Coordinates of C-alpha atoms in Angstrom, one line a residue:
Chain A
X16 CA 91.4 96.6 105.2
X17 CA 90.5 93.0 103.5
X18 CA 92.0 92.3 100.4
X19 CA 89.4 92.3 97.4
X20 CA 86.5 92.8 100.5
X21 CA 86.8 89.3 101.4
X22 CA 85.4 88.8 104.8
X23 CA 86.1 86.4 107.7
X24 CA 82.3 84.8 108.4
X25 CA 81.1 86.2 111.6
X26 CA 77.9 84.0 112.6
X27 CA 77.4 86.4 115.7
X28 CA 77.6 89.2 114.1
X29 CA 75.3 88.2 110.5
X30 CA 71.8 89.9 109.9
X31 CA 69.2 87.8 111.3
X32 CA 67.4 87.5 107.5
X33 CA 65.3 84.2 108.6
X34 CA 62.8 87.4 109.4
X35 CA 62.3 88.3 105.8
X36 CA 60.2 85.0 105.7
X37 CA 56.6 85.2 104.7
X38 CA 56.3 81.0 104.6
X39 CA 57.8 78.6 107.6
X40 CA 58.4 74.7 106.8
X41 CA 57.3 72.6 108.9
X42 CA 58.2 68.9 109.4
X43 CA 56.0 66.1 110.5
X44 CA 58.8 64.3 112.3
X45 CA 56.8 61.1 111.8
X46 CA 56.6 61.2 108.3
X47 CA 60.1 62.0 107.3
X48 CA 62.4 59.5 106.5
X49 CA 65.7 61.2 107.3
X50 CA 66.9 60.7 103.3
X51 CA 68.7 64.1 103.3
X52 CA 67.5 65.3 100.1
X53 CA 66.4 68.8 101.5
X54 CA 69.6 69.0 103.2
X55 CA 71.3 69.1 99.9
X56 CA 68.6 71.6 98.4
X57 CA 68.0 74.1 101.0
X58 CA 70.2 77.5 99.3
X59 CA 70.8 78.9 102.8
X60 CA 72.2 75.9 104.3
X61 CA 69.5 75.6 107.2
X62 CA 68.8 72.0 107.7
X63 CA 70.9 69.1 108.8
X64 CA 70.2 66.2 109.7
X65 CA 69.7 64.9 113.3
X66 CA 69.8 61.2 115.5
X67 CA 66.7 60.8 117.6
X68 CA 65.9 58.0 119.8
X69 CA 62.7 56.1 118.3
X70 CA 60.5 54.4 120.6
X71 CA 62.5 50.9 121.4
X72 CA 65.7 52.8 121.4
X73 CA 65.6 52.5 117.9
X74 CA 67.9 55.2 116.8
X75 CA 66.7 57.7 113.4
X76 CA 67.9 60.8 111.7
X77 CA 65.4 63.4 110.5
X78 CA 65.9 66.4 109.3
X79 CA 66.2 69.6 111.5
X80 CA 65.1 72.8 110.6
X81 CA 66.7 75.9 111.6
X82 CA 64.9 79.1 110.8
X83 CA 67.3 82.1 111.5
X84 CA 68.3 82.6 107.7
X85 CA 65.3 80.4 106.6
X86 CA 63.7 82.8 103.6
X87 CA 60.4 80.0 103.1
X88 CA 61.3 79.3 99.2
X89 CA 59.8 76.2 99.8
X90 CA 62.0 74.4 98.0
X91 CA 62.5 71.7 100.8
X92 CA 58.8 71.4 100.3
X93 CA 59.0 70.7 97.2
X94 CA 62.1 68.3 97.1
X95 CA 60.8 66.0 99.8
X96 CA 60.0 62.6 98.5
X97 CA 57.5 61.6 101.4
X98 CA 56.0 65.1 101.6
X99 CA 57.2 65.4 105.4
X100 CA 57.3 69.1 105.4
X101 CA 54.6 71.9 104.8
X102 CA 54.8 75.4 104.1
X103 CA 52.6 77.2 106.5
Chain K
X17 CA 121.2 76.9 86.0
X18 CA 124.6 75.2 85.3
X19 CA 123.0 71.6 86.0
X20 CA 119.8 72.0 84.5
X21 CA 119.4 69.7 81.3
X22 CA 118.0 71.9 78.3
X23 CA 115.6 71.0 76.6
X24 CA 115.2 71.8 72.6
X25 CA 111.8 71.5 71.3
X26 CA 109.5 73.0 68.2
X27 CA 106.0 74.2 68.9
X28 CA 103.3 76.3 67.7
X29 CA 102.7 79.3 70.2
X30 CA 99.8 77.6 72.1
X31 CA 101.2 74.1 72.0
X32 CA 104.3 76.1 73.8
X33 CA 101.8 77.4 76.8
X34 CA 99.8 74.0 76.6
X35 CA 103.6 72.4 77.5
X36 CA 103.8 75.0 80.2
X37 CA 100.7 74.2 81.9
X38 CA 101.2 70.3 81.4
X39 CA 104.4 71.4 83.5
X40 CA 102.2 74.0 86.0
X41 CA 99.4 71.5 86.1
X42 CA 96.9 73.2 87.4
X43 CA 93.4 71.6 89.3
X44 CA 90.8 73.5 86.9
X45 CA 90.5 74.7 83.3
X46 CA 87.2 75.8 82.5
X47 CA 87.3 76.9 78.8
X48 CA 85.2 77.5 75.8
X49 CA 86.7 77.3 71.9
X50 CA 87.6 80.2 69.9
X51 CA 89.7 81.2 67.3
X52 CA 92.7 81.5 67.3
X53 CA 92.5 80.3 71.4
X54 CA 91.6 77.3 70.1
X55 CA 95.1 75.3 69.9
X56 CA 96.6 76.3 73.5
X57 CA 93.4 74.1 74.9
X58 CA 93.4 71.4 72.2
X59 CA 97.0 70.9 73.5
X60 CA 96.1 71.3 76.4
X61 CA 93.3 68.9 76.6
X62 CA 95.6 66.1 74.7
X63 CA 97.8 66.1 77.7
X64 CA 95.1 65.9 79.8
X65 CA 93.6 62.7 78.1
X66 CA 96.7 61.1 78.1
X67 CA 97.2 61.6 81.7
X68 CA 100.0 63.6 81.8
X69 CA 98.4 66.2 83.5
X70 CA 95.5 65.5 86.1
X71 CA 93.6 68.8 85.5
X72 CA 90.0 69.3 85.7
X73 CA 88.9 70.3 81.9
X74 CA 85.7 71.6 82.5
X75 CA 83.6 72.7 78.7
X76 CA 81.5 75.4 79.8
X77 CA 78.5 76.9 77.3
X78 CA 80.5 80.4 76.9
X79 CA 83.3 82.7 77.6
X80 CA 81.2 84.1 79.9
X81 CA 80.5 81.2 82.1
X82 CA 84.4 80.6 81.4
X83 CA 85.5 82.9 83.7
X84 CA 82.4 82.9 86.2
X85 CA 83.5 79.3 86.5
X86 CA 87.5 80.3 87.1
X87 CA 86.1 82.9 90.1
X88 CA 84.5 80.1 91.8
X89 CA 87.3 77.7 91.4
X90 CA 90.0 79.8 92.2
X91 CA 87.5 81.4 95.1
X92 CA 87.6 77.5 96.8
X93 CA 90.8 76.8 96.5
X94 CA 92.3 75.5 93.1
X95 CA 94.8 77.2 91.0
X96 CA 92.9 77.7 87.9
X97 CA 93.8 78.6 84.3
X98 CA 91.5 79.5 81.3
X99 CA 92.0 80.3 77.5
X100 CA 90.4 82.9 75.0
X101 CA 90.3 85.6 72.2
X102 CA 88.7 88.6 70.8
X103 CA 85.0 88.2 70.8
X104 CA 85.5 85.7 74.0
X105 CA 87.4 88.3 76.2
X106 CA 85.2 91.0 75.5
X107 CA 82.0 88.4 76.2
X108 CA 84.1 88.1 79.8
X109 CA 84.7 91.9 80.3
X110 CA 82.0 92.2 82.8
X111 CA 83.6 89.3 85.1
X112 CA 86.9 90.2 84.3
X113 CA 86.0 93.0 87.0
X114 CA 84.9 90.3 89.4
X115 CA 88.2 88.2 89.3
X116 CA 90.6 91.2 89.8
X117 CA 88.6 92.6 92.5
X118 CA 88.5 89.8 94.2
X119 CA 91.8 89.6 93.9
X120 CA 91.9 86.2 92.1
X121 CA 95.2 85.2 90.3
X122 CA 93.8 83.2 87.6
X123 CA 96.0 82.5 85.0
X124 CA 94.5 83.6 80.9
X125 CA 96.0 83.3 78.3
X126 CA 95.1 85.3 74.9
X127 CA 95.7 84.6 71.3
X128 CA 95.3 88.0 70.9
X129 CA 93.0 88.9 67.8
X130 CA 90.9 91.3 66.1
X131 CA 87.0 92.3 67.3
X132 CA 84.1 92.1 64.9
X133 CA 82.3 93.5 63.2
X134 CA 83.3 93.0 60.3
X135 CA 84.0 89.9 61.3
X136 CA 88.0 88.8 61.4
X137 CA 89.6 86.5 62.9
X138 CA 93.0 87.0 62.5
X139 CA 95.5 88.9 64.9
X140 CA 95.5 92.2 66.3
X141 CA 95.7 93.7 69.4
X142 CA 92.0 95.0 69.6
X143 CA 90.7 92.5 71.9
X144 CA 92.9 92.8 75.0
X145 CA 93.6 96.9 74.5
X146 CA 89.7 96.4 75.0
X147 CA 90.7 95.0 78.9
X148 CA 93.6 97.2 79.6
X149 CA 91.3 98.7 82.6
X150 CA 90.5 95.6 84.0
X151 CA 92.6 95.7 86.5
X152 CA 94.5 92.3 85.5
X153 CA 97.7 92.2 84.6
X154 CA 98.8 92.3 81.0
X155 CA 102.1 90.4 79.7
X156 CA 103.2 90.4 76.1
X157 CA 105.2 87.7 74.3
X158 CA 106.9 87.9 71.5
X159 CA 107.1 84.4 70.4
X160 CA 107.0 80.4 71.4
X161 CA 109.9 80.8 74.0
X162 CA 108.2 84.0 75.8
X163 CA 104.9 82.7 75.6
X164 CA 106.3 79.8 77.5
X165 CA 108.2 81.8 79.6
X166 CA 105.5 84.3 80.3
X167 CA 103.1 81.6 81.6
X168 CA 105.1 80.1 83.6
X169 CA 106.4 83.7 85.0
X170 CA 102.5 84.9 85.1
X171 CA 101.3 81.9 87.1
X172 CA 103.9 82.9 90.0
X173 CA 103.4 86.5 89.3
X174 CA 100.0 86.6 89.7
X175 CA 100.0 84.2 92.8
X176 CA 102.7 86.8 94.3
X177 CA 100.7 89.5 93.7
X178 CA 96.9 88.4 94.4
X179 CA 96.0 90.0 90.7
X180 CA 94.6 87.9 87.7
X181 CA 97.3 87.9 84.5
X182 CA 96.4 87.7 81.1
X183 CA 99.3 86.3 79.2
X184 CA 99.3 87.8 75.7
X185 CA 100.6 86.0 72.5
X186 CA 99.6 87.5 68.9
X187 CA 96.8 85.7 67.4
X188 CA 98.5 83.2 64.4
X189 CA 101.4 84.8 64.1
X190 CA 102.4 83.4 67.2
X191 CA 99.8 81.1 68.4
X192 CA 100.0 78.9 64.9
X193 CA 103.3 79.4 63.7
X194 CA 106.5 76.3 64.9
X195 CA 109.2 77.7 66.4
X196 CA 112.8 76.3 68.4
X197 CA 112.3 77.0 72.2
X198 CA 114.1 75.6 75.1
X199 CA 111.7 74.2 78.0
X200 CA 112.6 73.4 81.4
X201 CA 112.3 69.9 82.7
X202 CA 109.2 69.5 85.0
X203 CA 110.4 69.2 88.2
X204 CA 112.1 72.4 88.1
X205 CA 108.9 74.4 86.4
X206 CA 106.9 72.3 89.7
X207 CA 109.2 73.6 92.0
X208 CA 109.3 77.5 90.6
X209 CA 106.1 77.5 90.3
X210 CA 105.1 75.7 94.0
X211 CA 101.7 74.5 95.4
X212 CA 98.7 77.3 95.6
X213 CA 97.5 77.9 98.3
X214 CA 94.1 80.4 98.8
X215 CA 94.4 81.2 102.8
X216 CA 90.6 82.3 102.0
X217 CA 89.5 79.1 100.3
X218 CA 85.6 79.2 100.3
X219 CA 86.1 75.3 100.7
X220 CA 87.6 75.4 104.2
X221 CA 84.5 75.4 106.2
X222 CA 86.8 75.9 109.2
X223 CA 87.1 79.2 108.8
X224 CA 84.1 80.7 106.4
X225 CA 84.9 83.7 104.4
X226 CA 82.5 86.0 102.1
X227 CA 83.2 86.8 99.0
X228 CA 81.3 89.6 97.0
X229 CA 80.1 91.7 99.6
X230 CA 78.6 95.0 99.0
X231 CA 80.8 98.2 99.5
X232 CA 78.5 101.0 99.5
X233 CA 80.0 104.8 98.8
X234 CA 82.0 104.9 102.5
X235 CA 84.2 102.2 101.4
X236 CA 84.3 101.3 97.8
X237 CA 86.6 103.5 97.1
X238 CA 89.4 102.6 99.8
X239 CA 88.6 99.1 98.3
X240 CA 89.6 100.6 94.8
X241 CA 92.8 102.5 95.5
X242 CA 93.6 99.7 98.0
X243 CA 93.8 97.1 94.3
X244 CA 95.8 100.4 92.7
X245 CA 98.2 99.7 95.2
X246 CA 98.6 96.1 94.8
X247 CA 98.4 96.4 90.6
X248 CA 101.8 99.3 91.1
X249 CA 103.2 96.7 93.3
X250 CA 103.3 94.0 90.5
X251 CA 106.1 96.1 89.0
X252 CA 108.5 95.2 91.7
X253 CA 107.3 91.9 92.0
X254 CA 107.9 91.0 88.5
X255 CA 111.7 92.1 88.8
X256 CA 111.6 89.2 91.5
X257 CA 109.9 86.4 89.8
X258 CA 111.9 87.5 86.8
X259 CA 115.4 87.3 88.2
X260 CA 114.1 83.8 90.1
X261 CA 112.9 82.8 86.4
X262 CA 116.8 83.8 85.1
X263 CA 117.8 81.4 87.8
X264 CA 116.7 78.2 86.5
X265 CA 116.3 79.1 82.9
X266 CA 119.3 81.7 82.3
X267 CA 116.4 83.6 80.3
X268 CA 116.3 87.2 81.3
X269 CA 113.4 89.1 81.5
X270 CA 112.8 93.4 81.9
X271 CA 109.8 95.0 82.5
X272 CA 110.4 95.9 78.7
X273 CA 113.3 94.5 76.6
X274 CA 115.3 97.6 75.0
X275 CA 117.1 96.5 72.0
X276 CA 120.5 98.4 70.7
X277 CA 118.4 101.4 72.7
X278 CA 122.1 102.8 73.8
X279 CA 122.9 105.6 71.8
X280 CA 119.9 105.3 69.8
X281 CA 118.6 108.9 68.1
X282 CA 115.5 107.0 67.0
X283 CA 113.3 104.6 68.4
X284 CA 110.4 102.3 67.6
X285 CA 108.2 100.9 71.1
X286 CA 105.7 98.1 70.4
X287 CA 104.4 94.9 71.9
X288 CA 104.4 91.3 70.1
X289 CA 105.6 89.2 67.8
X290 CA 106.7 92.8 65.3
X291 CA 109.3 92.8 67.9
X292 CA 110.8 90.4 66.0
X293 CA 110.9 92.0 62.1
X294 CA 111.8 94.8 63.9
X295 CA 115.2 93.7 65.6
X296 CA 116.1 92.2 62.2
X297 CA 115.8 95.8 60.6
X298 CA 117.5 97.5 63.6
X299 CA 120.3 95.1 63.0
X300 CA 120.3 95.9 59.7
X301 CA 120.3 99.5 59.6
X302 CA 122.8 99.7 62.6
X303 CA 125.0 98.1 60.0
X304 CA 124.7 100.8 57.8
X305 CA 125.3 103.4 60.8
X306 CA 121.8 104.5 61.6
X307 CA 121.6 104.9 65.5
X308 CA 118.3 103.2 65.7
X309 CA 116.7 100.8 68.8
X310 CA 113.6 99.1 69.5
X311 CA 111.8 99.3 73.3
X312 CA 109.8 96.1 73.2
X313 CA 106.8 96.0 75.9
X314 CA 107.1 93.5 78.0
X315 CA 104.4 94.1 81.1
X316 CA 101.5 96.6 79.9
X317 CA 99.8 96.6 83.2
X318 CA 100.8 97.7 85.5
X319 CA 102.7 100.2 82.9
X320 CA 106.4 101.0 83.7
X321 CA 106.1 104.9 83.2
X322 CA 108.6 105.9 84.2
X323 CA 111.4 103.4 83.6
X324 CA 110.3 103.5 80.3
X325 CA 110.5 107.5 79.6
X326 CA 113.9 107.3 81.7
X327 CA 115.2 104.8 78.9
X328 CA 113.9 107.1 75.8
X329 CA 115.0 109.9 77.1
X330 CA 118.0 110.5 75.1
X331 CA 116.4 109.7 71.8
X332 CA 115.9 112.2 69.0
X333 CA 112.6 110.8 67.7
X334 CA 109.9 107.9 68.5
X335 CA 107.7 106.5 66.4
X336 CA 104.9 103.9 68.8
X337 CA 103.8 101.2 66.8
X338 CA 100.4 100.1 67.7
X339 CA 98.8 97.3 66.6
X340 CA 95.2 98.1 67.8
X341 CA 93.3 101.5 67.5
X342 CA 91.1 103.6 70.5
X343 CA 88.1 105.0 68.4
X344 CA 87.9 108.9 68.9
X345 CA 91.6 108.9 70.8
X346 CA 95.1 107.9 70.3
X347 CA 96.6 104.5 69.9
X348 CA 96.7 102.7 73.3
X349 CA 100.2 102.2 73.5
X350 CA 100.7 106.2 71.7
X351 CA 99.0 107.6 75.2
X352 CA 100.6 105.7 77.5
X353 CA 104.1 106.5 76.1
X354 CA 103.1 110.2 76.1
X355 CA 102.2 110.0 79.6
X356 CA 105.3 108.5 80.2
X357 CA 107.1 111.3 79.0
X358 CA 104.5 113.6 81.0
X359 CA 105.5 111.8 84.4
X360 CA 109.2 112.5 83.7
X361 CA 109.5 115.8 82.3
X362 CA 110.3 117.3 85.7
X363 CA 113.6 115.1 86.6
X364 CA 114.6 115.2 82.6
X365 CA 113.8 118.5 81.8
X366 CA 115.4 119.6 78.5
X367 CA 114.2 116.0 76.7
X368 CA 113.4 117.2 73.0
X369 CA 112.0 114.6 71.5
X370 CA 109.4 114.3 69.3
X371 CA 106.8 111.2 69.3
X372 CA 105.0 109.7 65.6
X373 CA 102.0 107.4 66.5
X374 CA 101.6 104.7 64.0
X375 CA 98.6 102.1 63.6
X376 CA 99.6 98.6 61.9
X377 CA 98.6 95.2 61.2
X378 CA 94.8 95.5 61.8
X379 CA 92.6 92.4 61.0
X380 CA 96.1 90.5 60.6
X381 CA 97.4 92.3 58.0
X382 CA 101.2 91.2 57.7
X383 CA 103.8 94.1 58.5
X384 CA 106.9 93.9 56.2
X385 CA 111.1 95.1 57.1
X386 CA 110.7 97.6 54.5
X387 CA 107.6 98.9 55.9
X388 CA 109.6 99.2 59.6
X389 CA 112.6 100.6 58.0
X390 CA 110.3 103.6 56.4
X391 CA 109.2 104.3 59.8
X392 CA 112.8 104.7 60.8
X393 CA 113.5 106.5 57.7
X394 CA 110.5 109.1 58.3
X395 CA 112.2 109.5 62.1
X396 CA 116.0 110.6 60.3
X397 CA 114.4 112.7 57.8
X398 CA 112.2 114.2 60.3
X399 CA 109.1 113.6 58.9
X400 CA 107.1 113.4 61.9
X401 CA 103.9 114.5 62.3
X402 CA 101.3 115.1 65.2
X403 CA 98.7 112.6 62.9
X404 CA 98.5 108.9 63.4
X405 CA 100.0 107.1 60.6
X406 CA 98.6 104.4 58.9
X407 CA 101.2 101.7 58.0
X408 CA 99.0 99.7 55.1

């Protein structure tokens, strides 16, 4: 048994709670400047950011939204500084 | 032992555990101010300022977020050691819980003192009889030397065992008053004491762990008898760290100290700094011929039942000092030495002793030799009774 119930993280194995959402972000990948504020915001750890290939092989990060454990608080919303991401 | 350079030093009680954890250095110290706490952290903080310790002094808005702030430091990683007293512990009871079952050893130490209302600050042992069922382990000190003793002892203790320690020192009596002690040079406390290390550190991303979970009625209760286990084990442990302590200090510590307890007809058991008047009086009356002994608690959780009632057994009559008082029961330390002498009965059957409970030094009020020698006195002239005595 685990001392004080401390559990080793099992990913594969953790409730799917991104389907308790009732709101989804969602990013305008144009729009978003790849500043990382939301990345620091987000309470369930679901956004990092990402290197894409601009037009002119210009390279940019934006953030990336990953909605398993995504409960739509809205907060990333609400941090953004260019207003890159909705709640829909 | 026999090259280690000795050290004598005066201190107040809580500039003797500020000296220890200058020594034990640990990364985080989230604390809050209270009386009579309030010297172990000014210390404390001095040494910090001045750079001779590197920890993280962290002034939090209350007790509360005291300890909240201990779990999550000690939960990522860092050894982490916090200060308080009376109204301040028993602000912290509810998380007190939370650290010991998540089997957390932070290190606390408590200038033990009285609990409002009406409002005192002086010392007693109300406050941390109040946290006896917390499930963190209790250490006693008699004065500056054990106090610095006991934290250095507690910090490996409760690092050994997985268990938050409180280490207790009497509020004033021992917290403010200068004393002699002997410390040990700091390489040597460093290396008894060793690096922590949290093989569950919520900081190493590697390998995530959860902390809290919930544990619904199919296995909350193996949880609980599984931290049982590992609270009776601390009584073995502490033999260990003791007799490792003895090593490098040539300071030897007992799950309780007994005191001219051979071929004593009547003994006194208590916890503190009265442990002190009271070996003076022993000494005293011994002189005169009176077979009389003090057992002086040492660890009062985990409780050494049984070693303890194997140790009275012989007497003729005890008399349990407490310095605190349970509301609608016995004295704290009364029950559990009547237990004791429950658990034992069947291996020492014919024990025909009789026990006095006596309640002292409430709200700080000073206990006197005389007043200790009466309580002997009462034992030889056999005036015991089943009633809780009030020494005023």
């Amino acid at each position: 048994m685990e001392k004080g119930a401390i559990i080793k993280h099992k990913i594969k194995n953790a409730t799917d709670t991104g389907s308790w959402r009732n709101q989804t972000p969602n990013l305008d990948k144009k729009t978003c400047i790849g500043c990382g504020t939301c990345v620091k915001y987000c309470p369930d750890a679901c956004i990092i950011l990402k290197e894409i290939k601009n037009a002119g092989d210009n390279k940019k990060k934006i953030a990336e939204i990953d909605t398993k454990f995504c409960k739509g608080c809205g907060v990333c919303a609400e941090v953004c500084p260019v207003k890159a991401i909705d709640m829909k | 032992m026999k090259n280690i350079k000795k050290i004598k030093i005066a201190l107040t009680g809580g500039s003797a555990s500020a000296e220890a954890l200058r020594q034990i250095n640990p990364a985080v110290a989230p604390v809050y101010p209270i009386t009579p706490q309030t010297p172990i952290v000014e210390a404390f903080a001095k040494f910090c300022a001045d750079g001779k310790a590197d920890t993280e002094i962290v002034t939090v808005e209350s007790e509360h977020s005291a300890i909240s702030m201990a779990i999550g430091s000690q939960a990522a990683g860092a050894r982490t050691v916090t200060a308080t007293s009376s109204q301040g512990l028993a602000l912290m009871n509810e998380i007190l819980y939370i650290a010991s079952g998540m089997r957390l050893p932070i290190i606390m130490l408590v200038s033990a003192r009285a609990l409002s209302a009406p409002i005192n600050i002086h010392g007693d042992h109300s406050d941390v009889m109040g946290a006896r069922d917390t499930s963190w382990i209790q250490l006693f000190s008699e004065n500056s030397q054990e106090v610095y003793d006991n934290t250095i002892i507690g910090t490996k203790l409760a690092e050994k065992s997985e268990l938050p320690i409180m280490v207790i020192m009497d509020g004033f009596t021992t917290s403010h008053s200068v004393e002699n002690l002997e410390i040990l040079p700091d390489k040597i406390v460093k290396k008894f004491v060793g690096n922590y290390k949290n093989e569950k550190a919520l900081l190493n991303v590697e390998e995530p762990h959860t902390y809290g979970p919930v544990a619904l009625p199919d296995s909350y209760f193996e949880f609980k008898i599984d931290q049982e286990k590992a609270m009776n084990e601390v009584l073995d442990n502490y033999k260990k760290v003791a007799r490792e302590f003895k090593k490098i200090s040539g300071r030897s510590y007992k799950l309780f100290e007994e005191y001219k307890v051979k071929g004593a007809e009547h003994i006194i058991i208590l916890a503190g700094s009265t442990a002190g008047t009271a070996k003076v009086v022993v000494d005293k009356m011994r002189k005169k011929g009176k077979k009389v002994g003090i057992i002086k608690i040492n660890l009062f959780r985990p409780f050494p039942y049984k070693k303890i009632a194997k140790s009275f057994s012989e007497a003729k009559n005890i008399a349990v000092m407490d310095k605190s008082i349970s509301f609608g029961s016995v004295a704290p330390l009364y029950s559990e030495i009547v237990s004791s002498a429950y658990q034992i009965s069947s291996q020492i059957p014919n024990t025909k002793y009789k026990i006095q409970s006596c309640v002292y030094g409430l709200g700080g009020r000073d206990i006197f030799a005389k007043q200790i020698e009466e309580v002997f006195e009462d034992m030889i002239n056999e005036n015991i009774s089943k009633k809780t005595k009030y020494i005023k």
